């Protein structure tokens, strides 16, 4: 090694002639290829999962129904299958896709900003805050206000967490963020349990439980709009910061040396992904494991560079949640399993596998 | 690039860790920053990197701009420059830098391009990463996972990352830490051959004597000595700063000072207290 490093004069291509470099084996697939494959897989997933359910529909019926609603000249579908596709199943799979994409994206950003592989989108106490808001209105019988109350609960939790985490001179360090999130999360969870214990009777138990464990039952086109809108706005912002997120890899000082102000970036992006998560929780409840697992699994394919990781994590989260929700609504039909149960049952073993595979790697 | 420190002082936790530092590290040369643990070396490097603002005094830089390289430009305070512009011209390699993500060596080098990217991620110079890998003779490591590299290989990749940043000023905090003697020599010889204005915090007096054109000696936050290694490294200074006895010899081939520690002087004070 000394021969090349101590090369005389200003080192350039000549310095390496002494030891011709072996061609590096590129282990990373090209991004356009991954994105194209992921997008194709997502479209197939959406089309196929809409056909799955108690009333079996053919793929052609689904496509004709969608095309008809988009105003394309096709042979119309009968009223009932058309209603199943357009009013029930399509909003549901689209909401699942938007929520899954948002969770994958938010999880990846949280893990980077806190330099913690265990971080997930609910790190700032968001799911517990949202649950508290939701439980409160469900028990008051104001179910129509549920998404609003859940979002308000998530935002309240976010504000308390960030206020607690704020350090000297407005700094926002990973450890303080994690600890403050833990405090708020535990407190809100205890308060939710207390509210439920004190007032819940009969069916409302089941309703609250389903919501706390995450469920996409009963979503409408409004839910699609909320989740997809939040994803588009905040996802766009986060993607614009992808290059700067890379600078966090070696810590805050290294980020500063690369021209990225870690505190300002953390304030901005933590707030942004927390608002996104709040919107998603309001639509679907807190669905666990997607935001934790997807970024780790995707990083095996794309590497940790955020310009590659973030879009692929969004696609993978979407595909995963659509399938998980399809299982949740069909496995014990007509009863619905909360989708959070499915994601945890699938996610935990996959995570265990990743942990075993990465024995010599980055998690030591 | 020209660098001037004027009465730089820094306070950390109510204590002045740096006080009244005046120095002019020569342009295009390697300046060694020496001193015992806690003398303020790392803090001074952070101030020069623009990562920490000094509580008193100023750091002036000139010749940062590519366009004005030929003609003398008036020195400007470092703090007046936007952070990204500083990051395109000044790079700091930290002493310890752990990384949890599963980067490949090439991707670590590519981090050096962050300040040069536009917000949508395109880079003005796509070849910079490969050139930097080439320059440190590490092209063969490009596809290796970061976790699988040895300490010396990691240090080389870190230097490649710094080069990919295309610095005019290179700041190194203990660049030879954890390296074997041959790797220490090759890293320093390499840095010297770059011809970039460099300030390197070093612990090894002999390495500093052999490779540095200029040395600054810090002691308890103050600048105790500055000059060429031959001027600075005297038995008196070493005894005053480190509290040890040393003989200063002359290298038979390079003519540079060689410091031989030990001798009849008493043990350093803290160790004396441990004596039964």
Coordinates of C-alpha atoms in Angstrom, one line a residue:
Chain A
X1 CA 0.0 0.0 0.0
X2 CA 2.9 2.3 0.7
X3 CA 3.9 2.3 -3.0
X4 CA 0.7 4.1 -4.1
X5 CA 0.2 6.3 -1.1
X6 CA 3.7 7.7 -1.1
X7 CA 3.7 8.4 -4.8
X8 CA 5.8 11.4 -5.6
X9 CA 4.4 14.7 -6.6
X10 CA 0.7 15.5 -7.0
X11 CA -1.0 12.1 -7.2
X12 CA -3.0 11.5 -10.3
X13 CA -3.8 8.6 -12.6
X14 CA -0.1 8.0 -12.9
X15 CA 0.1 7.1 -9.2
X16 CA -2.0 4.0 -9.6
X17 CA 0.0 2.5 -12.5
X18 CA 2.2 0.7 -10.1
X19 CA -0.8 -1.3 -9.0
X20 CA -3.6 -1.5 -11.5
X21 CA -6.9 -1.5 -9.6
X22 CA -9.1 -4.6 -9.9
X23 CA -12.4 -3.7 -11.3
X24 CA -14.7 -3.2 -8.3
X25 CA -17.7 -5.6 -8.2
X26 CA -20.8 -3.4 -8.1
X27 CA -23.2 -5.0 -5.6
X28 CA -25.8 -2.3 -6.1
X29 CA -28.4 -2.7 -8.7
X30 CA -29.1 0.3 -10.9
X31 CA -31.7 2.6 -9.4
X32 CA -33.9 3.1 -12.5
X33 CA -34.1 -0.7 -12.8
X34 CA -35.2 -1.1 -9.2
X35 CA -37.7 1.7 -9.5
X36 CA -39.2 0.3 -12.7
X37 CA -39.4 -3.2 -11.2
X38 CA -40.9 -1.8 -8.0
X39 CA -43.5 0.3 -9.8
X40 CA -44.5 -2.6 -12.0
X41 CA -44.8 -4.8 -9.0
X42 CA -47.0 -2.2 -7.2
X43 CA -49.3 -1.9 -10.2
X44 CA -49.7 -5.7 -10.4
X45 CA -50.3 -5.8 -6.7
X46 CA -53.0 -3.1 -6.9
X47 CA -54.8 -4.8 -9.8
X48 CA -54.6 -8.3 -8.3
X49 CA -55.6 -7.4 -4.7
X50 CA -58.7 -5.6 -5.9
X51 CA -59.9 -8.9 -7.3
X52 CA -59.4 -10.7 -4.0
X53 CA -62.2 -10.9 -1.5
X54 CA -65.5 -12.7 -0.6
X55 CA -67.0 -11.7 -4.0
X56 CA -64.5 -13.0 -6.5
X57 CA -64.0 -10.6 -9.4
X58 CA -62.1 -11.2 -12.6
X59 CA -59.2 -8.9 -13.4
X60 CA -60.9 -7.8 -16.6
X61 CA -63.9 -6.7 -14.5
X62 CA -61.7 -4.7 -12.3
X63 CA -59.9 -3.0 -15.2
X64 CA -63.1 -2.3 -17.0
X65 CA -64.7 -0.7 -13.9
X66 CA -61.6 1.5 -13.3
X67 CA -61.5 2.5 -17.0
X68 CA -65.2 3.2 -17.0
X69 CA -64.8 5.6 -14.0
X70 CA -61.9 7.3 -15.7
X71 CA -64.2 8.0 -18.7
X72 CA -62.6 5.5 -21.1
X73 CA -64.8 3.9 -23.7
X74 CA -65.2 0.4 -22.4
X75 CA -68.0 -2.1 -22.0
X76 CA -69.7 -1.1 -18.6
X77 CA -69.6 -3.5 -15.7
X78 CA -72.7 -4.6 -13.7
X79 CA -73.7 -2.3 -10.9
X80 CA -72.7 -4.5 -7.9
X81 CA -69.2 -5.6 -9.1
X82 CA -68.7 -2.0 -10.1
X83 CA -69.6 -0.7 -6.6
X84 CA -67.4 -3.4 -5.0
X85 CA -64.4 -2.3 -7.1
X86 CA -64.9 1.5 -7.1
X87 CA -66.5 2.1 -3.7
X88 CA -65.0 -0.6 -1.5
X89 CA -61.8 -2.3 -2.6
X90 CA -60.1 0.3 -4.8
X91 CA -60.1 3.1 -2.1
X92 CA -58.9 0.5 0.4
X93 CA -55.9 -0.8 -1.6
X94 CA -55.0 2.7 -2.6
X95 CA -55.1 3.9 1.0
X96 CA -53.0 0.9 2.0
X97 CA -50.5 1.8 -0.7
X98 CA -50.3 5.4 0.4
X99 CA -50.0 4.6 4.1
X100 CA -47.4 1.9 3.5
X101 CA -45.3 4.2 1.3
X102 CA -45.5 7.0 3.9
X103 CA -44.5 4.6 6.7
X104 CA -41.6 3.2 4.8
X105 CA -40.4 6.7 3.9
X106 CA -40.9 8.2 7.4
X107 CA -39.2 5.2 9.0
X108 CA -36.1 5.6 6.9
X109 CA -35.9 9.3 7.7
X110 CA -36.4 8.8 11.4
X111 CA -33.7 6.1 11.5
X112 CA -31.2 8.4 9.8
X113 CA -32.0 11.5 11.8
X114 CA -31.7 9.7 15.1
X115 CA -28.9 7.4 14.0
X116 CA -30.9 4.6 15.6
X117 CA -31.8 1.4 13.7
X118 CA -34.8 0.9 16.1
X119 CA -36.4 4.2 15.2
X120 CA -39.8 4.0 13.5
X121 CA -42.3 6.6 12.4
X122 CA -44.0 6.6 15.8
X123 CA -40.8 7.4 17.6
X124 CA -42.0 10.8 18.8
X125 CA -45.0 9.4 20.6
X126 CA -47.2 9.9 17.6
X127 CA -49.1 6.7 17.7
X128 CA -49.9 6.9 21.4
X129 CA -51.0 10.6 21.0
X130 CA -53.2 9.7 18.1
X131 CA -54.7 6.7 20.0
X132 CA -55.5 9.0 22.9
X133 CA -57.3 11.4 20.7
X134 CA -59.1 8.6 18.9
X135 CA -60.1 6.8 22.1
X136 CA -61.4 10.0 23.5
X137 CA -63.8 10.7 20.6
X138 CA -64.8 7.1 20.1
X139 CA -65.9 6.9 23.7
X140 CA -67.7 10.2 23.4
X141 CA -69.5 8.7 20.5
X142 CA -68.2 11.3 18.0
X143 CA -66.8 8.7 15.6
X144 CA -67.1 11.1 12.6
X145 CA -64.4 13.3 14.2
X146 CA -62.0 10.3 14.6
X147 CA -59.4 11.3 11.9
X148 CA -59.3 14.8 13.1
X149 CA -59.0 13.8 16.8
X150 CA -56.3 11.3 16.0
X151 CA -54.3 13.9 14.0
X152 CA -54.7 16.4 16.8
X153 CA -53.5 13.9 19.3
X154 CA -50.5 13.1 17.1
X155 CA -49.6 16.7 16.7
X156 CA -50.0 17.4 20.4
X157 CA -47.6 14.5 21.1
X158 CA -45.2 15.8 18.6
X159 CA -45.1 19.3 20.1
X160 CA -44.6 17.9 23.7
X161 CA -41.9 15.6 22.5
X162 CA -40.0 18.2 20.6
X163 CA -40.3 20.7 23.5
X164 CA -38.9 18.1 25.9
X165 CA -36.1 17.0 23.5
X166 CA -35.0 20.6 22.7
X167 CA -31.5 20.9 24.2
X168 CA -29.2 23.9 25.0
X169 CA -29.3 26.5 22.2
X170 CA -32.1 24.9 20.3
X171 CA -30.1 21.7 19.6
X172 CA -31.9 18.5 18.8
X173 CA -29.7 15.5 19.6
X174 CA -30.7 11.9 18.7
X175 CA -30.6 10.6 22.3
X176 CA -32.8 13.4 23.7
X177 CA -35.3 12.8 20.8
X178 CA -35.5 9.1 21.6
X179 CA -35.9 9.6 25.3
X180 CA -38.5 12.4 25.0
X181 CA -40.5 10.3 22.5
X182 CA -40.4 7.4 25.0
X183 CA -41.8 9.6 27.8
X184 CA -44.6 11.0 25.8
X185 CA -45.4 7.6 24.3
X186 CA -45.7 5.9 27.6
X187 CA -47.7 8.7 29.2
X188 CA -50.2 8.9 26.3
X189 CA -50.5 5.1 26.3
X190 CA -51.3 5.0 30.0
X191 CA -53.8 7.8 29.5
X192 CA -55.5 5.9 26.7
X193 CA -55.7 2.7 28.8
X194 CA -57.2 4.7 31.6
X195 CA -59.8 6.3 29.4
X196 CA -60.7 2.9 27.9
X197 CA -60.8 1.3 31.4
X198 CA -63.0 4.0 32.7
X199 CA -65.6 4.3 30.0
X200 CA -65.5 1.6 27.4
X201 CA -68.3 -0.9 27.2
X202 CA -69.1 -3.8 24.8
X203 CA -68.5 -2.9 21.2
X204 CA -66.5 0.2 21.8
X205 CA -63.7 -2.0 23.2
X206 CA -63.4 -3.8 20.0
X207 CA -63.6 -0.6 17.9
X208 CA -60.8 1.0 20.0
X209 CA -58.7 -2.1 20.0
X210 CA -59.0 -2.4 16.2
X211 CA -58.0 1.2 15.8
X212 CA -55.0 1.0 18.2
X213 CA -53.7 -2.0 16.4
X214 CA -54.1 -0.4 13.0
X215 CA -56.9 -1.0 10.6
X216 CA -58.0 0.0 7.1
X217 CA -61.6 -1.1 7.5
X218 CA -64.1 1.4 6.3
X219 CA -61.7 3.7 4.4
X220 CA -63.2 5.9 1.7
X221 CA -62.0 8.0 -1.2
X222 CA -61.5 10.8 1.4
X223 CA -59.0 8.6 3.1
X224 CA -57.1 8.1 -0.2
X225 CA -57.0 11.8 -0.7
X226 CA -55.7 12.5 2.8
X227 CA -53.0 9.8 2.8
X228 CA -51.9 10.4 -0.8
X229 CA -52.0 14.2 -0.4
X230 CA -49.8 14.1 2.7
X231 CA -47.5 11.6 1.0
X232 CA -47.1 13.7 -2.1
X233 CA -46.4 17.0 -0.3
X234 CA -44.1 15.7 2.5
X235 CA -42.6 12.9 0.4
X236 CA -41.5 15.6 -2.1
X237 CA -39.9 17.7 0.6
X238 CA -38.1 14.7 2.1
X239 CA -36.8 13.5 -1.3
X240 CA -35.4 17.0 -1.9
X241 CA -33.3 16.5 1.2
X242 CA -32.1 13.0 0.3
X243 CA -28.6 14.1 -0.5
X244 CA -28.2 16.0 2.7
X245 CA -29.5 13.1 4.8
X246 CA -26.4 11.1 3.6
X247 CA -24.2 13.6 5.4
X248 CA -25.5 12.3 8.8
X249 CA -23.9 8.9 8.3
X250 CA -20.8 9.7 10.3
X251 CA -22.4 11.9 12.9
X252 CA -23.2 15.6 13.4
X253 CA -19.7 17.0 13.2
X254 CA -19.1 15.2 9.9
X255 CA -22.4 16.5 8.7
X256 CA -21.3 20.1 9.6
X257 CA -18.0 19.5 7.8
X258 CA -20.0 18.5 4.7
X259 CA -22.0 21.8 4.9
X260 CA -25.2 20.3 6.4
X261 CA -26.5 22.0 9.6
X262 CA -27.7 18.9 11.6
X263 CA -29.9 20.7 14.1
X264 CA -31.8 22.7 11.5
X265 CA -32.2 19.7 9.2
X266 CA -33.4 17.6 12.1
X267 CA -36.0 20.2 13.3
X268 CA -37.4 20.5 9.7
X269 CA -37.4 16.9 8.7
X270 CA -38.6 15.4 12.1
X271 CA -41.5 17.8 12.0
X272 CA -42.3 17.0 8.4
X273 CA -42.2 13.2 8.7
X274 CA -44.1 13.5 12.0
X275 CA -46.9 15.4 10.3
X276 CA -47.0 12.8 7.5
X277 CA -47.2 10.1 10.1
X278 CA -49.9 12.0 12.0
X279 CA -51.9 12.1 8.8
X280 CA -51.4 8.4 8.2
X281 CA -52.3 7.4 11.7
X282 CA -55.4 9.5 11.4
X283 CA -56.5 7.4 8.4
X284 CA -55.4 4.0 9.5
X285 CA -54.4 3.8 13.1
X286 CA -50.9 2.9 14.1
X287 CA -49.7 0.1 11.9
X288 CA -46.5 -1.3 13.4
X289 CA -43.4 -2.8 11.8
X290 CA -43.7 -1.4 8.3
X291 CA -41.7 1.7 9.1
X292 CA -39.2 -0.2 11.1
X293 CA -38.7 -3.1 8.8
X294 CA -38.9 -1.7 5.3
X295 CA -35.9 0.7 5.4
X296 CA -33.6 -2.1 6.7
X297 CA -34.8 -4.6 4.2
X298 CA -34.6 -2.1 1.3
X299 CA -31.1 -0.9 2.3
X300 CA -29.9 -4.5 1.6
X301 CA -30.8 -3.9 -2.0
X302 CA -30.1 -0.2 -2.5
X303 CA -27.4 0.6 0.1
X304 CA -27.8 3.4 2.6
X305 CA -27.6 6.3 0.1
X306 CA -30.9 8.2 0.6
X307 CA -31.4 9.1 -3.1
X308 CA -31.7 5.3 -3.7
X309 CA -33.1 4.2 -0.4
X310 CA -36.0 6.6 0.1
X311 CA -38.0 6.1 -3.2
X312 CA -37.5 2.3 -3.0
X313 CA -38.6 2.2 0.7
X314 CA -41.8 4.1 -0.3
X315 CA -42.5 1.5 -3.1
X316 CA -41.7 -1.4 -0.9
X317 CA -43.8 -0.1 2.0
X318 CA -46.7 0.3 -0.4
X319 CA -46.5 -3.2 -1.8
X320 CA -46.1 -4.7 1.7
X321 CA -49.0 -3.0 3.3
X322 CA -51.4 -3.7 0.4
X323 CA -50.7 -7.4 0.7
X324 CA -50.8 -7.3 4.5
X325 CA -54.2 -5.6 4.4
X326 CA -55.5 -8.1 1.8
X327 CA -54.6 -10.9 4.1
X328 CA -56.1 -9.0 7.1
X329 CA -59.5 -8.6 5.4
X330 CA -59.8 -12.0 3.7
X331 CA -58.2 -14.6 6.0
X332 CA -61.0 -14.8 8.5
X333 CA -63.7 -13.1 6.4
X334 CA -66.2 -11.8 7.2
X335 CA -64.3 -11.0 10.4
X336 CA -61.4 -8.5 9.9
X337 CA -58.0 -9.0 11.5
X338 CA -56.4 -5.7 12.5
X339 CA -53.7 -5.2 9.8
X340 CA -51.1 -4.4 12.5
X341 CA -51.4 -8.0 13.6
X342 CA -50.5 -9.2 10.1
X343 CA -47.6 -6.8 9.7
X344 CA -46.1 -7.8 13.0
X345 CA -46.6 -11.5 12.3
X346 CA -44.9 -11.2 8.9
X347 CA -42.4 -8.4 10.0
X348 CA -41.0 -10.0 13.1
X349 CA -39.7 -13.2 11.4
X350 CA -38.4 -11.2 8.4
X351 CA -36.6 -8.8 10.8
X352 CA -35.1 -11.8 12.7
X353 CA -33.8 -13.1 9.3
X354 CA -32.2 -9.8 8.5
X355 CA -30.6 -9.7 11.9
X356 CA -29.0 -13.1 11.3
X357 CA -27.9 -12.2 7.8
X358 CA -26.2 -9.0 9.0
X359 CA -24.2 -10.7 11.7
X360 CA -20.8 -9.3 10.5
X361 CA -22.2 -6.1 9.3
X362 CA -23.4 -2.7 10.3
X363 CA -25.5 -3.6 13.4
X364 CA -22.6 -4.8 15.6
Chain B
X1 CA -5.1 29.1 0.4
X2 CA -4.1 31.6 3.1
X3 CA -5.2 31.1 6.7
X4 CA -4.7 33.6 9.5
X5 CA -5.8 33.2 13.1
X6 CA -6.1 36.4 15.1
X7 CA -6.5 36.2 18.9
X8 CA -8.8 33.1 18.6
X9 CA -10.3 32.1 21.9
X10 CA -13.0 29.5 22.8
X11 CA -15.0 28.9 25.9
X12 CA -16.5 25.4 26.7
X13 CA -18.5 24.9 29.8
X14 CA -17.2 28.1 31.4
X15 CA -13.6 27.4 30.8
X16 CA -11.4 29.0 28.2
X17 CA -10.0 26.1 26.3
X18 CA -8.3 28.3 23.8
X19 CA -7.0 31.8 24.5
X20 CA -5.4 34.4 22.3
X21 CA -4.2 32.1 19.5
X22 CA -2.4 34.1 16.8
X23 CA -1.0 31.9 14.0
X24 CA -0.4 31.9 10.2
X25 CA -0.1 28.3 8.9
X26 CA 1.9 28.6 5.7
X27 CA -0.1 28.1 2.4
X28 CA 0.4 24.8 0.5
X29 CA 2.4 23.3 3.4
X30 CA 1.7 20.9 6.2
X31 CA 1.3 22.4 9.7
X32 CA 1.5 20.1 12.7
X33 CA -0.7 21.0 15.7
X34 CA 0.9 19.5 18.8
X35 CA 0.3 19.5 22.5
X36 CA -0.7 17.3 25.4
X37 CA -4.2 15.8 25.7
X38 CA -6.7 18.6 26.5
X39 CA -4.5 21.3 25.1
X40 CA -7.2 22.4 22.7
X41 CA -6.1 20.9 19.4
X42 CA -9.5 19.4 18.4
X43 CA -11.3 22.6 19.4
X44 CA -8.9 24.7 17.3
X45 CA -9.4 22.4 14.3
X46 CA -13.1 22.7 14.7
X47 CA -12.9 26.5 14.8
X48 CA -10.7 26.5 11.7
X49 CA -13.2 24.2 10.0
X50 CA -16.0 26.7 10.8
X51 CA -17.9 24.0 12.7
X52 CA -17.5 26.0 16.0
X53 CA -17.5 29.8 16.2
X54 CA -14.8 31.2 18.3
X55 CA -15.9 33.3 21.3
X56 CA -13.2 35.8 20.6
X57 CA -10.9 36.6 17.7
X58 CA -11.3 35.8 14.0
X59 CA -10.2 33.2 11.5
X60 CA -9.4 34.9 8.2
X61 CA -9.2 33.1 4.9
X62 CA -8.2 34.2 1.4
X63 CA -7.8 32.5 -1.9
X64 CA -10.8 30.2 -1.3
X65 CA -12.3 31.1 -4.7
X66 CA -11.3 29.1 -7.7
X67 CA -11.8 32.0 -10.1
X68 CA -9.6 34.4 -8.1
X69 CA -6.8 31.9 -7.6
X70 CA -4.3 33.8 -9.7
X71 CA -4.6 37.2 -8.0
X72 CA -4.5 38.0 -4.3
X73 CA -7.9 38.4 -2.7
X74 CA -8.5 40.3 0.5
X75 CA -8.9 38.0 3.5
X76 CA -12.4 37.5 4.7
X77 CA -13.6 36.2 8.1
X78 CA -14.5 32.5 7.9
X79 CA -17.8 33.0 9.6
X80 CA -18.9 35.4 6.8
X81 CA -19.0 32.6 4.3
X82 CA -22.1 30.4 3.8
X83 CA -21.7 27.0 5.3
X84 CA -22.0 25.1 2.0
X85 CA -19.4 27.3 0.4
X86 CA -17.0 26.6 3.3
X87 CA -17.7 22.9 3.0
X88 CA -16.7 23.0 -0.7
X89 CA -13.3 24.3 0.2
X90 CA -12.5 23.2 3.8
X91 CA -12.6 19.6 5.0
X92 CA -12.1 18.1 8.4
X93 CA -11.3 14.5 9.1
X94 CA -12.3 13.6 12.6
X95 CA -10.4 11.4 15.0
X96 CA -13.1 8.9 15.6
X97 CA -15.9 8.4 13.1
X98 CA -18.1 5.4 13.5
X99 CA -20.9 4.7 11.0
X100 CA -23.8 2.3 11.5
X101 CA -25.0 2.2 7.9
X102 CA -23.9 -0.5 5.5
X103 CA -21.9 1.7 3.1
X104 CA -19.5 0.5 0.5
X105 CA -16.2 2.2 0.4
X106 CA -17.1 4.1 -2.8
X107 CA -20.3 5.4 -1.1
X108 CA -18.3 6.8 1.8
X109 CA -16.0 8.6 -0.6
X110 CA -19.1 9.9 -2.4
X111 CA -20.2 11.6 0.8
X112 CA -17.5 14.1 0.1
X113 CA -19.6 15.3 -2.9
X114 CA -22.5 16.3 -0.7
X115 CA -21.6 20.0 -0.6
X116 CA -21.1 20.0 -4.4
X117 CA -24.5 18.5 -5.3
X118 CA -27.4 20.6 -6.4
X119 CA -30.6 20.1 -4.4
X120 CA -32.0 17.6 -6.8
X121 CA -28.8 15.6 -6.4
X122 CA -26.8 16.1 -9.6
X123 CA -23.1 16.6 -9.3
X124 CA -21.0 19.0 -11.3
X125 CA -18.1 16.5 -11.4
X126 CA -19.2 12.8 -11.7
X127 CA -15.6 11.6 -11.9
X128 CA -14.4 13.1 -8.6
X129 CA -15.1 10.0 -6.6
X130 CA -13.2 7.7 -8.8
X131 CA -10.3 10.2 -9.1
X132 CA -10.1 10.5 -5.3
X133 CA -10.1 6.7 -4.9
X134 CA -7.4 6.5 -7.5
X135 CA -5.4 9.2 -5.8
X136 CA -5.1 7.3 -2.6
X137 CA -4.6 4.0 -4.4
X138 CA -7.8 2.5 -3.1
X139 CA -9.7 1.8 -6.3
X140 CA -9.5 -1.9 -5.5
X141 CA -11.4 -1.2 -2.3
X142 CA -14.3 0.7 -3.9
X143 CA -16.8 -2.2 -3.9
X144 CA -15.9 -3.4 -0.4
X145 CA -18.4 -2.9 2.5
X146 CA -17.1 -0.3 5.0
X147 CA -17.5 -2.8 7.9
X148 CA -14.9 -5.2 6.2
X149 CA -12.1 -2.6 5.9
X150 CA -9.1 -2.5 8.2
X151 CA -8.2 0.6 10.2
X152 CA -5.6 1.7 7.6
X153 CA -7.9 1.1 4.7
X154 CA -10.7 3.1 6.4
X155 CA -8.3 6.0 7.0
X156 CA -7.4 5.9 3.3
X157 CA -11.0 5.9 2.3
X158 CA -11.6 8.8 4.7
X159 CA -8.8 10.7 3.0
X160 CA -10.3 9.9 -0.3
X161 CA -13.6 11.3 0.9
X162 CA -11.8 14.5 1.9
X163 CA -10.2 14.7 -1.5
X164 CA -13.5 14.2 -3.2
X165 CA -14.6 17.3 -1.4
X166 CA -11.9 19.1 -3.4
X167 CA -10.6 21.1 -0.4
X168 CA -8.3 24.1 -0.5
X169 CA -7.7 23.5 3.2
X170 CA -7.3 20.1 4.8
X171 CA -7.8 19.7 8.5
X172 CA -6.9 16.3 10.0
X173 CA -7.5 15.3 13.6
X174 CA -5.0 12.6 14.5
X175 CA -4.8 11.1 11.0
X176 CA -2.4 8.4 12.1
X177 CA -4.4 7.2 15.0
X178 CA -4.7 3.3 15.2
X179 CA -2.4 2.9 12.2
X180 CA 0.8 0.8 12.1
X181 CA 4.0 2.6 11.5
X182 CA 4.2 2.0 7.8
X183 CA 0.6 3.2 7.3
X184 CA 1.4 6.3 9.5
X185 CA 4.3 7.2 7.2
X186 CA 2.4 6.6 4.0
X187 CA -0.6 8.7 5.1
X188 CA 1.5 11.6 6.1
X189 CA 3.8 11.4 3.0
X190 CA 0.7 11.3 0.8
X191 CA -0.9 14.3 2.5
X192 CA 2.3 16.2 2.1
X193 CA 2.6 15.4 -1.6
X194 CA -0.9 16.8 -2.2
X195 CA 0.4 20.4 -1.8
X196 CA -2.8 21.5 -0.1
X197 CA -2.7 23.8 2.9
X198 CA -3.0 21.3 5.7
X199 CA -3.3 21.5 9.5
X200 CA -3.0 18.2 11.3
X201 CA -3.2 17.5 15.0
X202 CA -0.6 14.9 15.8
X203 CA 0.6 13.2 19.0
X204 CA 3.9 11.8 17.6
X205 CA 6.6 14.4 17.8
X206 CA 8.9 12.4 15.5
X207 CA 6.3 12.1 12.8
X208 CA 5.6 15.8 13.1
X209 CA 9.4 16.6 12.9
X210 CA 9.7 14.5 9.8
X211 CA 6.7 15.6 7.8
X212 CA 5.6 19.0 9.0
X213 CA 6.9 22.2 7.4
X214 CA 5.6 24.2 10.3
X215 CA 4.5 23.3 13.8
X216 CA 2.2 24.9 16.4
X217 CA 2.5 23.8 20.0
X218 CA -0.5 24.3 22.2
X219 CA -0.4 24.0 25.9
X220 CA -3.3 24.6 28.2
X221 CA -5.1 26.5 25.5
X222 CA -2.3 28.8 24.6
X223 CA 0.1 28.9 21.8
X224 CA 3.5 28.0 23.3
X225 CA 5.7 27.8 20.2
X226 CA 5.4 28.2 16.5
X227 CA 8.0 27.7 13.7
X228 CA 9.9 25.0 11.8
X229 CA 10.3 21.7 13.6
X230 CA 14.0 22.4 14.1
X231 CA 13.3 25.8 15.7
X232 CA 10.5 24.5 17.9
X233 CA 11.6 21.1 19.1
X234 CA 14.1 21.8 21.9
X235 CA 14.6 19.9 25.1
X236 CA 13.4 23.0 27.0
X237 CA 10.1 23.2 25.1
X238 CA 9.4 19.5 25.4
X239 CA 10.1 19.6 29.1
X240 CA 8.0 22.7 29.5
X241 CA 5.0 21.4 27.5
X242 CA 5.0 17.7 28.2
X243 CA 6.9 17.6 31.5
X244 CA 9.3 15.0 30.2
X245 CA 13.0 14.9 29.6
X246 CA 14.1 14.4 26.0
X247 CA 17.2 14.7 23.9
X248 CA 16.8 16.3 20.4
X249 CA 19.1 14.7 17.9
X250 CA 19.5 15.3 14.2
X251 CA 18.5 12.7 11.6
X252 CA 21.6 11.6 9.7
X253 CA 19.9 11.6 6.4
X254 CA 17.1 14.2 6.5
X255 CA 18.7 16.6 8.9
X256 CA 15.4 17.0 10.7
X257 CA 15.1 16.7 14.5
X258 CA 14.7 13.4 16.1
X259 CA 13.3 13.4 19.6
X260 CA 14.6 10.7 22.0
X261 CA 12.5 10.6 25.1
X262 CA 13.7 9.5 28.5
X263 CA 16.7 10.4 30.5
X264 CA 17.8 11.3 34.0
X265 CA 14.9 13.7 34.7
X266 CA 12.2 12.7 37.3
X267 CA 9.1 11.0 36.3
X268 CA 6.2 13.2 35.1
X269 CA 4.3 14.6 38.0
X270 CA 1.0 12.6 37.8
X271 CA 2.9 9.3 37.8
X272 CA 5.0 10.4 40.8
X273 CA 1.8 10.5 42.8
X274 CA 1.2 6.9 42.0
X275 CA 4.5 5.8 43.6
X276 CA 4.2 4.1 46.9

